Amino acid sequence: MKFTEEHEWLRPEDDIVVVGITEHATEQLGDLVFVELPEAGATVVKDDEIVVIESVKAASDICAPLDGEIVEVNEALADNPALVNEDPLGNGWFFKIRPADPEQMDGYMDEAAYKAMIA
Amino acid sequence: MMQSRVIGFENEVTGGNVSDLKQTPLHELHVELGARMVPFAGYDMPVQYKLGVMKEHLHTRAKAGLFDVSHMGQVIVTGADYAAAARALETLIPVDILGLAENRQRYGLFTRDDGGICDDLMLANRGDHVLLVVNAACKDADMAHLKTLEPAVTVTPVTDRALIALQGPAAEEVLAALDPRAAEMAFMDVATLDLDGVEAWVSRSGYTGEDGYEISVPEGAAQAIARRLLDHDAVEPIGLGARDSLRLEAGLCLYGHDIDTMTSPVEAALGWAIQKVRREGGAREGGYPGAEVVMRQMRRGCDHLRVGLRPEGRAPMREGVELFAEPEGGKPIGRITSGGFGPSVETPVAMGYLPTDLSAVGTRVYGELRGKRVPVTVTALPFIPARFKRKPAKAQA
């Protein structure tokens, strides 16, 4: 599992990568009330703003961590954004991406480095 | 992600360094309670505590919330007697201050020559003086404005008292435990209560749509009183984040957003605040800045009106979202002035301005969100039923 400085986690599963936000991020944001996800099938470029998340008072953008194709999005979040707060590393995942260049993963932190960053 | 924007607060942030921020008498308590502090109107204020905005909001509607509103301006205006002070204030404020009964409070506005609003405020008849509570961001300008009334009256800012709001259905029980006279007060009554030997200037009012109180206490006693109230099981500390979502659901204006110098009381749908005696044909009609404009708009109507808005779906529409008459094409016809997610109504809620002919409840317009037009329905305010403990009509002063 890898982590970005923007508090996303990336979990490789075979040839795809599951992406969500960390527990630390959800604590900072507070209870989410709205999540807008990209369309499955979309081709995205690293750093594109592809997810909008809103809490009662704050709006944030989540950027694509990798170049690639969005193969699946977590439709359950549309009706129940609170899943992100309840289970950020599990049921609160955002999307699955098929990386165009898997080596982009190497640039991200491992768990120990991420923990050190937020400490 | 870290470009996360806390919305609705940026306009209040005054220039200067964080180290220049003022602190309220409850600052130490906020930090101890684990509040996340933000700059607001020149003060270092709690935006939320450990519960978070959503739970703080819901707790206030279910039980009771304690808010530090000490950043707001408290001002005493005295004259030869109450009537002299009231008459002077009526030259700046288009409401019936002279006819306000002793120990009663009412909502008011400062207007400009062009009919725009320079601030909104609360006014209380405290026997021999008028007590004003004004917005934090406006208090210096309001003081300068009020000073123009001198020497006919004396205008004194109250700088040694904190202001604590206790809001929610359990507020009466909590405050009455300290002074039973709290329970005898009706909505918009004011009284001097004795809270553990501390002289408190209390009004039964607030900014949440709930029953509750605003409590002015000497700064040295503020922490002890706040801790005493927080000791009650029903009371949680509530930050500015939930204060904003609570007032939005209650349909209450936030100065600098829903009302400002570019909106008149009539456009802001606050004509109700101008009592008959100050309207055209009333015994003390006009006589305040912009009276001609306001009276003309009351007679003939105006082009734009503030309305409640309910966006379809779950996406919040925040301040600045442009409104359109059609699902595509055309120019913007209006704008959202405050909006967000309403935790109690469980949908997005907003307020904004629309042309008068599109302002009827049920009218459908469109808000543009990230390039997409989303239907928005004009909705009656408030979004939640107000739960004030009103005085029976026949006993009303």
XYZ file of C-alpha atoms in Angstrom:
516
model
C 0.000 0.000 0.000
C 1.247 3.468 -0.910
C 0.291 6.947 0.245
C 0.340 10.390 -1.378
C 1.145 13.686 0.296
C -2.482 14.590 -0.442
C -3.616 11.832 1.959
C -4.769 9.330 -0.631
C -4.020 5.626 -0.202
C -3.284 3.361 -3.178
C -3.738 -0.378 -2.824
C -2.616 -2.580 -5.756
C -4.971 -5.493 -6.556
C -3.582 -7.523 -9.486
C -3.215 -5.059 -12.386
C -5.455 -2.357 -10.934
C -5.054 0.077 -8.023
C -7.814 0.921 -5.513
C -7.772 4.544 -4.288
C -9.303 6.184 -1.240
C -8.417 8.733 1.442
C -6.776 8.063 4.771
C -8.356 8.083 8.210
C -6.237 11.144 9.000
C -7.821 12.941 6.021
C -11.356 12.057 7.113
C -10.601 13.349 10.601
C -9.442 16.649 9.127
C -12.444 16.948 6.792
C -15.190 15.921 9.185
C -18.401 14.172 8.168
C -18.747 13.975 4.409
C -22.131 14.906 2.938
C -21.382 14.603 -0.775
C -18.990 12.692 -3.013
C -18.860 13.134 -6.794
C -16.883 10.456 -8.605
C -15.607 10.238 -12.181
C -17.320 8.041 -14.791
C -16.113 4.462 -15.042
C -14.216 4.163 -18.331
C -12.757 7.671 -18.127
C -9.115 8.146 -19.025
C -7.372 10.380 -16.509
C -4.006 12.058 -16.184
C -2.079 12.291 -12.918
C -3.069 15.455 -10.984
C -6.418 15.846 -12.799
C -9.070 16.822 -10.251
C -11.421 13.864 -10.579
C -13.312 13.593 -7.279
C -15.185 16.287 -5.377
C -15.861 15.686 -1.695
C -17.763 18.009 0.579
C -18.287 18.102 4.310
C -20.809 20.426 5.953
C -18.406 23.342 5.762
C -15.616 22.397 3.380
C -15.202 21.332 -0.237
C -12.111 19.502 -1.436
C -10.842 18.106 -4.706
C -9.093 14.777 -5.025
C -6.587 14.398 -7.817
C -5.820 11.323 -9.880
C -2.616 9.888 -8.347
C -1.705 8.025 -11.557
C -2.255 8.161 -15.314
C -4.725 5.509 -16.384
C -8.275 4.352 -16.910
C -10.957 4.431 -14.220
C -12.329 0.886 -14.264
C -14.814 1.100 -11.395
C -16.154 3.707 -8.952
C -17.765 3.164 -5.544
C -21.408 3.904 -6.424
C -22.465 3.373 -2.796
C -20.867 6.715 -1.860
C -23.448 8.697 -3.870
C -26.202 7.766 -1.414
C -24.038 7.257 1.637
C -20.985 9.533 1.745
C -20.626 8.711 5.455
C -19.055 5.359 4.418
C -15.846 7.308 3.867
C -15.810 8.420 7.505
C -16.881 5.041 8.844
C -14.449 2.868 6.906
C -11.964 4.994 4.943
C -9.607 2.127 4.100
C -12.362 -0.382 3.305
C -15.950 0.325 2.175
C -15.129 4.006 1.774
C -12.872 3.494 -1.298
C -13.374 5.951 -4.175
C -12.308 4.376 -7.461
C -10.221 1.670 -9.111
C -7.726 2.711 -11.745
C -5.787 0.668 -14.308
C -2.413 2.459 -14.340
C -0.912 3.355 -17.706
C 2.521 3.412 -16.078
C 2.689 1.243 -12.934
C 6.115 2.723 -12.145
C 4.361 5.959 -11.093
C 3.509 4.052 -7.908
C 7.180 4.031 -6.931
C 7.151 7.765 -6.313
C 4.730 7.450 -3.385
C 5.353 6.885 0.317
C 5.066 3.625 2.157
C 2.997 3.470 5.340
C 5.915 4.270 7.657
C 6.828 7.378 5.659
C 3.213 8.528 5.568
C 2.823 8.047 9.319
C 5.985 10.055 9.857
C 4.603 12.835 7.645
C 1.348 13.219 9.603
C 2.945 12.743 13.004
C -7.006 17.428 -0.846
C -5.073 19.942 1.100
C -6.559 22.625 -1.108
C -9.595 22.022 1.077
C -11.429 25.268 1.544
C -13.392 26.070 4.644
C -16.259 27.868 3.054
C -18.084 30.872 4.358
C -15.298 32.091 6.582
C -12.796 33.554 4.161
C -14.603 36.894 3.925
C -14.422 37.427 7.635
C -10.715 36.845 7.856
C -9.112 40.183 8.455
C -5.634 40.960 7.264
C -2.528 40.561 9.334
C -0.756 37.701 10.997
C -2.332 34.937 12.959
C -0.363 36.322 15.899
C -2.374 39.559 15.620
C -5.595 37.691 16.281
C -7.574 38.673 19.324
C -8.716 36.097 21.840
C -12.031 35.930 23.655
C -12.202 35.315 27.415
C -13.044 31.656 26.606
C -9.977 31.042 24.407
C -8.188 28.837 26.933
C -11.331 26.718 27.334
C -11.639 26.198 23.560
C -8.073 24.953 23.355
C -8.581 22.691 26.369
C -11.724 21.234 24.757
C -9.756 20.342 21.617
C -11.300 22.940 19.314
C -9.926 23.540 15.845
C -9.262 27.279 15.827
C -9.614 29.564 12.785
C -9.280 33.308 12.239
C -12.731 34.906 12.165
C -13.378 38.661 12.147
C -9.957 39.280 13.708
C -10.421 36.685 16.466
C -8.988 33.212 16.944
C -12.264 31.274 17.123
C -13.340 27.610 17.379
C -14.732 26.359 14.049
C -15.462 22.946 15.550
C -14.725 20.775 18.574
C -14.199 17.011 18.789
C -17.767 16.095 17.800
C -17.390 17.739 14.378
C -19.747 20.105 12.561
C -22.421 17.527 11.720
C -22.811 16.082 15.221
C -22.535 19.514 16.839
C -25.370 20.736 14.629
C -27.600 17.740 15.410
C -26.774 17.883 19.118
C -27.890 21.517 19.303
C -31.262 20.661 17.745
C -31.673 17.578 19.997
C -30.358 18.898 23.339
C -28.298 22.043 23.853
C -25.179 23.677 22.480
C -22.901 26.289 24.022
C -21.385 28.859 21.642
C -18.763 31.510 22.351
C -20.007 34.641 20.594
C -17.826 37.030 22.594
C -16.359 38.379 19.345
C -19.637 40.167 18.705
C -19.920 43.794 19.715
C -21.963 44.799 22.756
C -22.761 48.513 22.944
C -24.697 50.563 25.493
C -26.515 53.696 24.343
C -27.784 56.054 27.038
C -29.570 59.370 26.905
C -31.514 61.540 29.350
C -33.815 58.511 29.540
C -34.653 55.404 27.478
C -36.871 57.415 25.116
C -34.081 59.873 24.336
C -31.699 57.047 23.472
C -34.394 55.282 21.425
C -35.257 58.424 19.453
C -31.612 59.009 18.587
C -31.148 55.394 17.449
C -34.266 55.593 15.303
C -32.406 58.121 13.105
C -30.008 55.306 12.114
C -32.228 52.218 12.428
C -35.644 51.823 10.712
C -37.367 49.911 13.517
C -39.637 50.847 16.408
C -37.176 51.316 19.268
C -39.233 53.894 21.165
C -42.189 51.487 21.374
C -40.071 48.538 22.518
C -41.305 47.534 25.981
C -38.898 47.402 28.887
C -37.036 44.078 29.062
C -37.853 43.262 25.449
C -35.499 42.839 22.518
C -35.972 43.168 18.758
C -34.061 42.718 15.511
C -32.828 45.797 13.667
C -30.698 47.061 10.786
C -28.390 49.991 10.161
C -29.200 51.448 6.736
C -27.274 53.724 4.365
C -28.498 56.693 2.331
C -28.951 54.419 -0.693
C -31.038 51.944 1.341
C -28.216 49.376 1.627
C -27.672 47.585 4.928
C -24.458 48.378 6.876
C -25.144 45.808 9.599
C -27.886 43.887 11.332
C -28.169 43.830 15.101
C -30.227 43.114 18.194
C -31.608 45.964 20.345
C -32.831 45.553 23.900
C -34.718 47.965 26.154
C -32.901 47.564 29.462
C -34.824 50.208 31.352
C -32.542 53.234 31.329
C -30.502 52.287 28.263
C -30.503 50.436 24.954
C -28.153 47.437 24.678
C -27.064 46.631 21.127
C -25.393 43.431 19.912
C -23.682 43.919 16.537
C -21.636 41.733 14.186
C -17.969 41.238 15.010
C -16.755 42.213 11.546
C -18.818 45.433 11.622
C -18.308 46.604 15.171
C -15.672 49.274 14.505
C -17.723 50.774 11.653
C -20.890 50.563 13.752
C -19.188 52.375 16.639
C -18.078 55.189 14.328
C -21.612 55.365 12.927
C -23.156 55.457 16.420
C -20.690 58.092 17.610
C -22.315 60.515 15.125
C -25.288 60.537 17.524
C -23.191 62.109 20.300
C -23.509 64.331 22.271
C -27.318 63.836 22.285
C -26.650 60.325 23.614
C -23.629 58.498 25.014
C -22.351 55.463 23.136
C -20.206 53.059 25.159
C -18.726 49.819 23.812
C -18.861 47.031 26.373
C -15.358 45.573 26.189
C -15.185 43.714 29.492
C -17.943 41.167 28.997
C -18.084 37.828 27.190
C -21.163 36.665 25.280
C -22.218 33.023 25.474
C -25.124 31.509 23.532
C -26.922 28.480 24.951
C -29.206 27.058 22.275
C -31.484 24.063 21.919
C -34.542 22.431 23.500
C -32.697 21.678 26.760
C -31.405 25.265 27.152
C -34.243 26.297 29.466
C -33.695 23.408 31.859
C -29.936 24.027 31.920
C -30.092 27.761 32.577
C -33.054 27.549 34.960
C -30.955 25.264 37.176
C -28.718 28.285 37.796
C -31.513 30.865 38.010
C -35.157 29.687 37.835
C -36.214 33.042 36.385
C -34.722 31.882 33.060
C -37.745 29.610 32.600
C -40.163 32.514 32.990
C -38.676 34.450 30.075
C -40.409 34.321 26.674
C -38.764 34.579 23.251
C -37.120 38.027 22.925
C -37.457 38.833 26.647
C -34.368 40.215 28.355
C -33.530 40.011 32.054
C -30.653 40.370 34.485
C -30.106 36.956 36.054
C -27.880 35.779 38.880
C -25.726 32.882 37.667
C -23.691 31.609 40.621
C -23.488 35.141 41.985
C -22.514 36.605 38.613
C -24.642 39.345 37.076
C -25.699 38.087 33.639
C -27.541 40.123 31.009
C -29.671 37.493 29.338
C -31.958 37.504 26.316
C -34.105 34.575 25.231
C -32.971 34.587 21.625
C -30.311 33.195 19.359
C -29.161 32.385 15.865
C -30.087 28.728 15.423
C -33.881 28.581 15.051
C -34.009 26.845 18.434
C -35.186 28.081 21.791
C -32.277 29.398 23.827
C -30.452 32.285 25.420
C -27.653 34.744 24.803
C -25.815 35.452 28.037
C -23.517 38.423 28.646
C -21.217 37.967 31.640
C -18.135 39.802 32.979
C -15.042 38.455 31.205
C -13.444 37.280 34.442
C -16.438 35.038 35.195
C -16.965 33.773 31.647
C -14.916 30.576 31.894
C -16.500 29.551 35.177
C -20.017 30.111 33.795
C -19.220 28.295 30.547
C -17.751 25.336 32.453
C -20.782 25.264 34.746
C -23.129 25.107 31.738
C -20.957 22.498 30.007
C -21.066 20.337 33.155
C -24.695 19.582 32.320
C -25.048 16.278 30.411
C -27.219 17.937 27.767
C -24.670 20.599 26.790
C -21.838 20.288 24.248
C -19.559 23.070 22.998
C -20.451 24.076 19.428
C -18.185 25.845 16.922
C -18.735 28.407 14.214
C -19.161 25.694 11.566
C -22.358 24.357 13.106
C -23.447 27.882 14.043
C -23.459 28.630 10.312
C -25.368 25.486 9.261
C -27.887 26.007 12.082
C -28.610 29.619 11.125
C -28.826 28.689 7.447
C -31.482 26.025 8.113
C -33.275 28.615 10.263
C -33.310 31.010 7.272
C -31.369 33.683 9.176
C -29.151 36.130 7.271
C -25.385 36.286 7.669
C -24.159 39.850 7.244
C -21.593 40.231 4.464
C -23.134 37.275 2.630
C -26.952 37.320 2.503
C -27.207 41.028 3.271
C -24.721 43.848 2.718
C -24.464 47.434 1.547
C -25.789 46.382 -1.889
C -29.055 44.942 -0.534
C -31.931 46.901 0.978
C -34.155 45.592 3.783
C -36.974 45.082 1.240
C -34.787 43.163 -1.209
C -33.499 41.090 1.704
C -37.114 40.156 2.591
C -36.575 41.816 5.979
C -39.445 44.296 5.600
C -41.094 42.607 8.607
C -38.363 44.137 10.780
C -39.701 47.631 9.984
C -42.758 48.089 12.181
C -45.862 49.944 10.920
C -45.056 53.032 12.992
C -41.832 53.542 10.957
C -43.429 52.794 7.559
C -45.091 55.243 5.189
C -48.135 56.714 6.918
C -46.897 55.622 10.361
C -46.588 58.075 13.264
C -42.763 58.095 12.963
C -42.393 57.181 9.287
C -38.948 57.334 7.707
C -36.341 59.494 9.396
C -33.501 56.986 8.858
C -30.836 56.795 6.125
C -32.308 55.575 2.842
C -35.924 55.925 4.006
C -37.035 57.219 0.592
C -35.611 54.171 -1.179
C -36.992 51.714 1.354
C -40.468 53.283 1.370
C -40.565 53.376 -2.445
C -39.620 49.683 -2.577
C -42.272 48.839 0.012
C -44.840 50.682 -2.123
C -43.845 49.452 -5.579
C -41.792 46.348 -4.909
C -38.214 45.766 -6.000
C -36.427 43.902 -8.775
C -34.738 41.194 -6.708
C -35.634 39.326 -3.537
C -33.839 37.056 -1.100
C -35.341 33.567 -1.180
C -34.781 30.115 0.281
C -33.445 27.596 -2.237
C -33.346 23.818 -2.211
C -30.964 22.268 -4.748
C -31.989 18.873 -6.153
C -29.809 15.890 -5.248
C -27.081 15.868 -2.620
C -24.484 18.302 -3.910
C -24.264 21.420 -1.736
C -24.446 24.748 -3.580
C -22.218 27.230 -1.814
C -22.006 31.016 -1.866
C -21.262 32.345 -5.354
C -23.070 29.651 -7.370
C -24.849 31.399 -10.247
C -28.545 30.834 -10.901
C -30.167 30.561 -14.323
C -33.789 30.526 -15.541
C -33.176 27.754 -18.059
C -31.419 24.349 -17.969
C -29.000 25.651 -20.610
C -27.995 28.957 -22.177
C -28.926 32.444 -21.067
C -27.274 34.798 -18.603
C -27.224 34.382 -14.811
C -30.370 35.771 -13.170
C -29.206 35.483 -9.586
C -26.671 34.097 -7.184
C -26.468 31.989 -4.056
C -25.357 34.058 -1.055
C -25.014 31.217 1.432
C -25.490 27.530 1.087
C -24.375 24.147 2.256
C -25.678 20.851 3.495
C -28.435 21.016 6.125
C -27.693 18.223 8.614
C -31.221 18.304 10.080
C -33.135 18.508 6.786
C -30.614 16.073 5.251
C -30.516 17.915 1.928
C -28.534 20.830 0.559
C -30.055 24.185 1.537
C -29.237 27.698 0.370
C -30.341 31.295 0.235
C -29.845 33.709 -2.617
C -31.330 36.470 -4.702
C -33.685 36.016 -7.662
C -35.686 38.398 -9.847
C -38.995 39.124 -8.099
C -41.031 37.407 -10.858
C -39.087 34.173 -10.227
C -39.176 34.370 -6.441
C -42.479 32.585 -5.683
C -42.207 29.409 -3.583
C -42.164 26.382 -5.910
C -40.447 28.197 -8.800
C -37.746 26.083 -10.436
C -34.438 27.642 -11.460
C -31.002 26.120 -12.097
C -27.712 26.465 -10.281
C -24.489 25.928 -12.184
C -22.211 23.515 -10.350
C -18.890 22.537 -11.943
C -20.286 23.321 -15.406
C -23.581 21.460 -14.925
C -27.003 23.037 -14.366
C -28.745 21.442 -11.396
C -32.440 22.181 -10.658
C -33.094 24.376 -7.617
C -36.549 25.024 -6.130
C -37.541 28.261 -4.389
C -38.511 27.162 -0.863
C -40.182 28.883 2.080
C -37.859 29.891 4.929
C -37.042 28.605 7.471
C -36.114 25.105 6.286
C -36.842 23.768 9.772
C -39.791 24.902 11.940
C -38.651 27.495 14.480
C -39.087 26.321 18.057
C -39.091 29.574 19.974
C -40.977 29.884 23.258
C -43.125 32.780 22.139
C -45.159 34.909 24.488
C -48.933 34.320 24.122
C -50.256 36.858 21.578
C -52.562 38.694 23.987
C -49.743 39.294 26.433
C -47.376 40.532 23.743
C -46.013 44.001 24.324
